Amino acid sequence: MAIEIRNLKKVYKMGVERVHALRGLDLRIEDNEFVAIMGASGSGKSTLLNMIGCLDRPTSGRYLLSGKPTHKMRSGQLSRIRNEEIGFVFQSFELLPRATALKNVMLPLVYSRQHMFTARKRAKEALERVGLGDRMRHKPNQLSGGQRQRVAIARALVNGPSIILADEPTGNLDSTTTQEIIALFKELHREGQTIIIVTHEESVAGHAERIVRLCDGLVQSDLPAAKDPLHREYRRAVAAAAQVAAHEIHADKPGIDAEPKTLPEPVDNGSPTPTTRKITPSKEVTP
Amino acid sequence: MILIRVLFQTVFLAIGQIWSNKIRSMLTTLGIIIGVAAVIAVVGVLSGLEQQVLDQFEKFGTKRVFIGGKRPDGIRGHREWRQVQLTIEEVRAIDEHVESLTKVVPMWGGSYRIENGDRAIESVRIAGIWPEWHDIENRQILTGRPFSALDEELRRQVCLINEMAIEELNLNQDPIGDFILIAGRRFQIIGIVETIELTGIFAGEETSTEAFVPFATARFLLNPYGVIIPTWGELKSVDDAETVKQEVAFVLRTMRGIEPGEEDTFQVQVMQNFIDQFNTMANVMKAGAGGIVAISLLVGGIGIMNIMLVSVSERTREIGLRKAMGAKPMIILMQFLVEAIVLCLAGAAVGLAVGQGLVFLARTVSPEQLGGASVPPWAIGLSVGFSAGIGIVFGMFPAIKAARLNPIDALRHE
Ligand SMILES: Nc1ncnc2c1ncn2[C@@H]1O[C@H](COP(=O)(O)OP(=O)(O)OP(=O)(O)O)[C@@H](O)[C@H]1O
Ligand SMILES: [Mg+2]
């Protein structure tokens, strides 16, 4: 199994005030899963993902990554885990502005023990893998948003990590580009990569096998995408909208991938807690 | 292994960083630039001066010893000059008994009129010398021959003149065998002595007409009471500087009957002492310059620390990213340290260039005195090493700050 989290807590101290971002969360993720983490803003998604990526340390609790107890590790060992086991994709890409795409992708290999002598070759392969074989010498400001995120994904892939973590990877992208990036993730997953993404978009989450919904620092629901009630509701709504649109002449490509202009009021879906935001079909609604 | 690779990349990265912020880097390292330029210029010019002075000493011979009379300062011991001057017997005794001297030659000195036909020069320096003078004084005989023991013994009326005399006395181009009048007496010219150009602090009358006659001839014909100007000797080894003083003192105090506790009526000066004195002075000057330079480098170092702190906070996100990609704190520390060092070294390089320029300027402005000015390698090594040290010392705090950053906090930094 890839990830085992037990009773994970994270408390941020802000002066005298304490923010309980995670309140004893349990989660298991197996190898080769494609998981979407959802939840309202402030529910602790990023906090959780940062813990999984060993970017931050829990206040208490256990986190085993491939059986290794990361909560007991020193920062040097965590660096190594980040380098070898984790591939991180950020919402704002986080590319080095002065470096070419190739150099950016080579960055993790700079700090790697393996692949020292094949770094350039591997970086090229990774860029080709994400379809940017012809953009290696471009600097980030010479690339579109989608291309930049591809470079970031290539960088996450390059050291052959066991898990790819992405915190709202499509948050800064338009819908077409979002679909391209998601397609890329799906492809990687099909090839056996474990992928965990945090997202606000049901349309993105729908591509995952499993949706974990957080609420107030705890797992609220954890179901296969096909069985997740909120997601099913969303699909139904989209399908309905598509049907409405199909009657109009300019709706030519119905389906869950389409971005409906308007959505019908969500029907009562029997959501277990009213705190979770309801359907989040498009960016126009997300914060 | 990783460390070395990252070190390598970091150096290039740092150079790129400095290059893309040329003006800022320049201003930041101004302290270092000025400091290094100052050290290079001062040391370069000083070493040029030193070289020139030492060359002069060298021409005189570093093993040279002067022995002469000295009038004691005290009123009780007041004497006339005549009374304290070395006598020929004393010179002979020194020659015989002082082990640390290879040779001693007395010099008889005076100023007389020299004539050649209707050309005459008043008060030319005439030196009465032993033939051994030729062994001590490294002045070549250009044409003709040096004095021989026979000249001395027979008190021959022969003389050596320098090249200058040929011109000034309007002599033949080859005056060997010709006669001139010294103090009204006929002397035959037997040789031409090389003129030693003495420049700088030794520059004097040396370069005009000079004439040499055998010591005995001078005493006999010109003035039996003629002054014996400082007797010159040559040390066996430069290390004998102190020994020779003691030995000469023993001989002369005994001969002159100076009671213990009474002051010497003679003095012994060793060339090496002059050199040591000069070196001490030069070193004091260098140390003084070094102090000023140290302060300016310190100020430069604070500038470096400042800019590195700015750099760390400007690039906090980058640091976060690198950490997220697996860079260990040690590596981040090194990256910033290397950057500080490279910055300092870049400053040092500019400073070196400026300093070299100043030395070159000094050389062209005053080729007489500073023609030999050049920057010794140790000064370059020292200033480069010192600059790197400044980089390490003042880069350490910002680098530690960067290394300690929590990756996620750094990534969230706005
Ligand atoms: N560095 C921090 N210091 C203090 N509080 C923090 C810090 N990071 C997160 N928090 C708090 O922890 C809680 C969870 O934050 P987190 O970023 O995990 O939410 P999220 O689910 O990712 O939200 P969003 O969807 O807006 O990204 C929030 O209440 C937030 O205010
Ligand atoms: Mg978040």
Short mmCIF file of N, CA and C in Angstrom, two decimals, chain A residues 179-283:
data_model
loop_
_atom_site.label_atom_id
_atom_site.label_comp_id
_atom_site.label_asym_id
_atom_site.label_seq_id
_atom_site.Cartn_x
_atom_site.Cartn_y
_atom_site.Cartn_z
N GLN A 179 -8.99 20.23 -19.44
CA GLN A 179 -9.27 18.90 -19.97
C GLN A 179 -8.00 18.23 -20.47
N GLU A 180 -7.14 19.00 -21.12
CA GLU A 180 -5.88 18.43 -21.61
C GLU A 180 -5.03 17.89 -20.46
N ILE A 181 -4.94 18.72 -19.41
CA ILE A 181 -4.10 18.32 -18.27
C ILE A 181 -4.69 17.07 -17.61
N ILE A 182 -6.02 17.08 -17.45
CA ILE A 182 -6.66 15.92 -16.83
C ILE A 182 -6.45 14.66 -17.68
N ALA A 183 -6.53 14.84 -18.99
CA ALA A 183 -6.30 13.70 -19.88
C ALA A 183 -4.89 13.15 -19.66
N LEU A 184 -3.96 14.06 -19.45
CA LEU A 184 -2.58 13.64 -19.22
C LEU A 184 -2.47 12.84 -17.92
N PHE A 185 -3.13 13.35 -16.87
CA PHE A 185 -3.11 12.63 -15.60
C PHE A 185 -3.72 11.23 -15.77
N LYS A 186 -4.81 11.17 -16.51
CA LYS A 186 -5.47 9.88 -16.71
C LYS A 186 -4.54 8.90 -17.42
N GLU A 187 -3.85 9.43 -18.39
CA GLU A 187 -2.93 8.59 -19.13
C GLU A 187 -1.83 8.04 -18.22
N LEU A 188 -1.31 8.94 -17.40
CA LEU A 188 -0.25 8.53 -16.47
C LEU A 188 -0.80 7.46 -15.53
N HIS A 189 -2.03 7.66 -15.09
CA HIS A 189 -2.65 6.70 -14.19
C HIS A 189 -2.80 5.35 -14.87
N ARG A 190 -3.21 5.41 -16.13
CA ARG A 190 -3.37 4.17 -16.88
C ARG A 190 -2.05 3.41 -16.96
N GLU A 191 -0.95 4.18 -16.97
CA GLU A 191 0.37 3.53 -17.04
C GLU A 191 0.85 3.04 -15.68
N GLY A 192 0.00 3.24 -14.65
CA GLY A 192 0.37 2.67 -13.36
C GLY A 192 0.80 3.68 -12.30
N GLN A 193 0.65 4.95 -12.58
CA GLN A 193 1.09 5.97 -11.63
C GLN A 193 0.02 6.21 -10.57
N THR A 194 0.44 6.32 -9.32
CA THR A 194 -0.49 6.71 -8.26
C THR A 194 -0.63 8.23 -8.30
N ILE A 195 -1.89 8.72 -8.33
CA ILE A 195 -2.09 10.16 -8.47
C ILE A 195 -3.12 10.63 -7.45
N ILE A 196 -2.79 11.71 -6.77
CA ILE A 196 -3.75 12.31 -5.85
C ILE A 196 -3.88 13.78 -6.22
N ILE A 197 -5.11 14.21 -6.54
CA ILE A 197 -5.25 15.62 -6.85
C ILE A 197 -6.29 16.26 -5.95
N VAL A 198 -6.02 17.50 -5.59
CA VAL A 198 -6.98 18.31 -4.84
C VAL A 198 -7.67 19.18 -5.87
N THR A 199 -8.99 19.22 -5.81
CA THR A 199 -9.68 20.07 -6.78
C THR A 199 -11.00 20.56 -6.23
N HIS A 200 -11.45 21.65 -6.78
CA HIS A 200 -12.78 22.15 -6.46
C HIS A 200 -13.78 21.78 -7.54
N GLU A 201 -13.27 21.26 -8.66
CA GLU A 201 -14.13 21.08 -9.82
C GLU A 201 -14.62 19.64 -9.93
N GLU A 202 -15.91 19.49 -9.92
CA GLU A 202 -16.48 18.14 -10.07
C GLU A 202 -16.08 17.55 -11.42
N SER A 203 -15.97 18.43 -12.42
CA SER A 203 -15.62 17.92 -13.74
C SER A 203 -14.23 17.30 -13.74
N VAL A 204 -13.35 17.82 -12.87
CA VAL A 204 -12.01 17.25 -12.76
C VAL A 204 -12.06 16.00 -11.90
N ALA A 205 -12.75 16.11 -10.79
CA ALA A 205 -12.82 14.98 -9.86
C ALA A 205 -13.43 13.76 -10.54
N GLY A 206 -14.34 14.02 -11.49
CA GLY A 206 -15.02 12.92 -12.16
C GLY A 206 -14.09 11.96 -12.87
N HIS A 207 -12.88 12.39 -13.17
CA HIS A 207 -11.95 11.51 -13.87
C HIS A 207 -11.22 10.60 -12.92
N ALA A 208 -11.29 10.92 -11.62
CA ALA A 208 -10.62 10.07 -10.64
C ALA A 208 -11.45 8.82 -10.40
N GLU A 209 -10.79 7.82 -9.81
CA GLU A 209 -11.52 6.59 -9.49
C GLU A 209 -12.28 6.76 -8.19
N ARG A 210 -11.73 7.66 -7.35
CA ARG A 210 -12.20 7.70 -5.98
C ARG A 210 -12.23 9.16 -5.55
N ILE A 211 -13.25 9.54 -4.84
CA ILE A 211 -13.34 10.92 -4.37
C ILE A 211 -13.38 10.93 -2.85
N VAL A 212 -12.41 11.65 -2.25
CA VAL A 212 -12.37 11.80 -0.79
C VAL A 212 -12.82 13.22 -0.49
N ARG A 213 -13.91 13.35 0.28
CA ARG A 213 -14.39 14.69 0.61
C ARG A 213 -14.03 15.01 2.05
N LEU A 214 -13.40 16.17 2.23
CA LEU A 214 -13.01 16.59 3.57
C LEU A 214 -13.99 17.64 4.06
N CYS A 215 -14.15 17.65 5.38
CA CYS A 215 -14.93 18.71 5.99
C CYS A 215 -14.34 18.99 7.36
N ASP A 216 -13.93 20.20 7.58
CA ASP A 216 -13.38 20.61 8.88
C ASP A 216 -12.26 19.71 9.38
N GLY A 217 -11.41 19.32 8.50
CA GLY A 217 -10.24 18.56 8.91
C GLY A 217 -10.50 17.09 9.13
N LEU A 218 -11.62 16.60 8.67
CA LEU A 218 -11.91 15.17 8.78
C LEU A 218 -12.45 14.67 7.44
N VAL A 219 -12.32 13.35 7.23
CA VAL A 219 -12.88 12.78 6.01
C VAL A 219 -14.39 12.69 6.20
N GLN A 220 -15.10 13.32 5.27
CA GLN A 220 -16.56 13.31 5.38
C GLN A 220 -17.13 12.14 4.61
N SER A 221 -16.60 11.94 3.40
CA SER A 221 -17.02 10.78 2.63
C SER A 221 -15.85 10.32 1.79
N ASP A 222 -15.81 9.02 1.51
CA ASP A 222 -14.69 8.45 0.77
C ASP A 222 -15.25 7.32 -0.08
N LEU A 223 -15.62 7.63 -1.34
CA LEU A 223 -16.33 6.67 -2.18
C LEU A 223 -15.74 6.64 -3.58
N PRO A 224 -15.94 5.52 -4.30
CA PRO A 224 -15.58 5.52 -5.72
C PRO A 224 -16.38 6.63 -6.43
N ALA A 225 -15.81 7.23 -7.41
CA ALA A 225 -16.43 8.37 -8.06
C ALA A 225 -17.85 8.04 -8.53
N ALA A 226 -18.00 6.82 -9.03
CA ALA A 226 -19.30 6.45 -9.58
C ALA A 226 -20.37 6.37 -8.50
N LYS A 227 -19.94 6.17 -7.23
CA LYS A 227 -20.93 6.00 -6.16
C LYS A 227 -21.10 7.26 -5.32
N ASP A 228 -20.29 8.25 -5.58
CA ASP A 228 -20.34 9.46 -4.76
C ASP A 228 -21.62 10.22 -5.07
N PRO A 229 -22.49 10.42 -4.09
CA PRO A 229 -23.80 11.02 -4.36
C PRO A 229 -23.69 12.43 -4.95
N LEU A 230 -22.80 13.22 -4.42
CA LEU A 230 -22.66 14.59 -4.92
C LEU A 230 -22.22 14.60 -6.38
N HIS A 231 -21.32 13.69 -6.66
CA HIS A 231 -20.80 13.66 -8.01
C HIS A 231 -21.86 13.16 -9.00
N ARG A 232 -22.61 12.16 -8.53
CA ARG A 232 -23.69 11.65 -9.39
C ARG A 232 -24.70 12.75 -9.67
N GLU A 233 -24.97 13.52 -8.65
CA GLU A 233 -25.89 14.65 -8.79
C GLU A 233 -25.37 15.62 -9.85
N TYR A 234 -24.10 15.87 -9.75
CA TYR A 234 -23.46 16.79 -10.70
C TYR A 234 -23.60 16.28 -12.13
N ARG A 235 -23.32 15.00 -12.30
CA ARG A 235 -23.40 14.42 -13.65
C ARG A 235 -24.81 14.53 -14.21
N ARG A 236 -25.74 14.24 -13.31
CA ARG A 236 -27.13 14.30 -13.75
C ARG A 236 -27.46 15.72 -14.21
N ALA A 237 -27.00 16.68 -13.41
CA ALA A 237 -27.28 18.08 -13.73
C ALA A 237 -26.66 18.46 -15.06
N VAL A 238 -25.45 18.00 -15.27
CA VAL A 238 -24.76 18.33 -16.52
C VAL A 238 -25.48 17.70 -17.70
N ALA A 239 -25.87 16.45 -17.48
CA ALA A 239 -26.58 15.76 -18.56
C ALA A 239 -27.86 16.49 -18.91
N ALA A 240 -28.56 16.94 -17.85
CA ALA A 240 -29.81 17.66 -18.07
C ALA A 240 -29.55 18.93 -18.85
N ALA A 241 -28.50 19.64 -18.41
CA ALA A 241 -28.15 20.90 -19.08
C ALA A 241 -27.81 20.63 -20.53
N ALA A 242 -27.11 19.52 -20.75
CA ALA A 242 -26.71 19.19 -22.11
C ALA A 242 -27.93 18.93 -22.98
N GLN A 243 -28.90 18.31 -22.33
CA GLN A 243 -30.12 18.03 -23.11
C GLN A 243 -30.82 19.32 -23.49
N VAL A 244 -30.86 20.22 -22.50
CA VAL A 244 -31.47 21.53 -22.78
C VAL A 244 -30.72 22.19 -23.92
N ALA A 245 -29.40 22.11 -23.80
CA ALA A 245 -28.56 22.77 -24.80
C ALA A 245 -28.69 22.11 -26.16
N ALA A 246 -28.89 20.80 -26.15
CA ALA A 246 -28.97 20.06 -27.40
C ALA A 246 -30.12 20.56 -28.26
N HIS A 247 -31.14 21.10 -27.58
CA HIS A 247 -32.26 21.63 -28.35
C HIS A 247 -31.89 22.91 -29.05
N GLU A 248 -30.91 23.57 -28.49
CA GLU A 248 -30.45 24.79 -29.18
C GLU A 248 -29.41 24.40 -30.22
N ILE A 249 -29.26 25.25 -31.22
CA ILE A 249 -28.47 24.84 -32.38
C ILE A 249 -26.97 24.78 -32.07
N HIS A 250 -26.50 25.72 -31.27
CA HIS A 250 -25.05 25.80 -31.09
C HIS A 250 -24.49 24.84 -30.04
N ALA A 251 -25.26 23.98 -29.47
CA ALA A 251 -24.69 23.00 -28.54
C ALA A 251 -24.34 21.75 -29.32
N ASP A 252 -23.10 21.60 -29.64
CA ASP A 252 -22.74 20.49 -30.51
C ASP A 252 -22.04 19.34 -29.79
N LYS A 253 -21.47 19.60 -28.65
CA LYS A 253 -20.72 18.52 -27.99
C LYS A 253 -21.20 18.29 -26.55
N PRO A 254 -22.29 17.64 -26.41
CA PRO A 254 -22.75 17.39 -25.05
C PRO A 254 -21.89 16.34 -24.36
N GLY A 255 -21.99 16.30 -23.05
CA GLY A 255 -21.19 15.33 -22.30
C GLY A 255 -20.70 15.96 -21.03
N ILE A 256 -20.09 15.17 -20.20
CA ILE A 256 -19.69 15.71 -18.90
C ILE A 256 -18.53 16.70 -19.05
N ASP A 257 -17.90 16.63 -20.18
CA ASP A 257 -16.76 17.53 -20.37
C ASP A 257 -17.19 18.93 -20.76
N ALA A 258 -18.43 19.04 -21.18
CA ALA A 258 -18.88 20.35 -21.64
C ALA A 258 -19.06 21.29 -20.47
N GLU A 259 -18.90 22.53 -20.72
CA GLU A 259 -19.10 23.55 -19.69
C GLU A 259 -20.44 24.21 -19.95
N PRO A 260 -21.42 23.83 -19.23
CA PRO A 260 -22.74 24.41 -19.51
C PRO A 260 -22.76 25.89 -19.14
N LYS A 261 -23.42 26.66 -19.93
CA LYS A 261 -23.50 28.11 -19.68
C LYS A 261 -24.30 28.37 -18.41
N THR A 262 -25.41 27.68 -18.30
CA THR A 262 -26.23 27.85 -17.11
C THR A 262 -26.55 26.47 -16.56
N LEU A 263 -26.83 26.43 -15.30
CA LEU A 263 -27.19 25.16 -14.71
C LEU A 263 -28.53 25.31 -14.01
N PRO A 264 -29.29 24.29 -14.04
CA PRO A 264 -30.54 24.35 -13.28
C PRO A 264 -30.24 24.37 -11.79
N GLU A 265 -31.13 24.95 -11.01
CA GLU A 265 -30.97 24.96 -9.55
C GLU A 265 -30.76 23.54 -9.09
N PRO A 266 -29.77 23.31 -8.24
CA PRO A 266 -29.59 21.93 -7.79
C PRO A 266 -30.80 21.46 -6.98
N VAL A 267 -31.25 20.28 -7.31
CA VAL A 267 -32.36 19.71 -6.56
C VAL A 267 -31.85 19.23 -5.22
N ASP A 268 -32.74 19.03 -4.27
CA ASP A 268 -32.32 18.54 -2.97
C ASP A 268 -31.66 17.18 -3.14
N ASN A 269 -30.41 17.09 -2.77
CA ASN A 269 -29.70 15.85 -3.03
C ASN A 269 -29.50 15.05 -1.76
N GLY A 270 -30.09 15.50 -0.68
CA GLY A 270 -29.95 14.76 0.56
C GLY A 270 -28.53 14.73 1.06
N SER A 271 -27.86 15.81 0.86
CA SER A 271 -26.48 15.88 1.31
C SER A 271 -26.42 15.71 2.82
N PRO A 272 -25.48 14.87 3.30
CA PRO A 272 -25.46 14.56 4.73
C PRO A 272 -25.16 15.78 5.62
N THR A 273 -24.32 16.64 5.17
CA THR A 273 -24.06 17.83 5.98
C THR A 273 -24.26 19.06 5.10
N PRO A 274 -24.95 20.02 5.63
CA PRO A 274 -25.18 21.23 4.85
C PRO A 274 -23.93 22.11 4.75
N THR A 275 -22.90 21.75 5.49
CA THR A 275 -21.72 22.61 5.45
C THR A 275 -20.97 22.49 4.14
N THR A 276 -20.98 21.30 3.56
CA THR A 276 -20.25 21.15 2.29
C THR A 276 -20.96 21.94 1.21
N ARG A 277 -20.16 22.50 0.39
CA ARG A 277 -20.73 23.23 -0.72
C ARG A 277 -21.37 22.21 -1.64
N LYS A 278 -22.37 22.63 -2.37
CA LYS A 278 -23.07 21.66 -3.22
C LYS A 278 -22.29 21.47 -4.50
N ILE A 279 -23.01 21.39 -5.54
CA ILE A 279 -22.36 21.06 -6.79
C ILE A 279 -21.46 22.22 -7.23
N THR A 280 -20.33 21.86 -7.68
CA THR A 280 -19.40 22.89 -8.12
C THR A 280 -19.07 22.63 -9.56
N PRO A 281 -19.92 23.00 -10.44
CA PRO A 281 -19.75 22.54 -11.80
C PRO A 281 -18.73 23.33 -12.59
N SER A 282 -18.50 24.55 -12.30
CA SER A 282 -17.59 25.29 -13.16
C SER A 282 -16.83 26.33 -12.36
N LYS A 283 -15.89 26.90 -13.01
CA LYS A 283 -15.02 27.87 -12.37
C LYS A 283 -15.76 29.13 -11.93
#
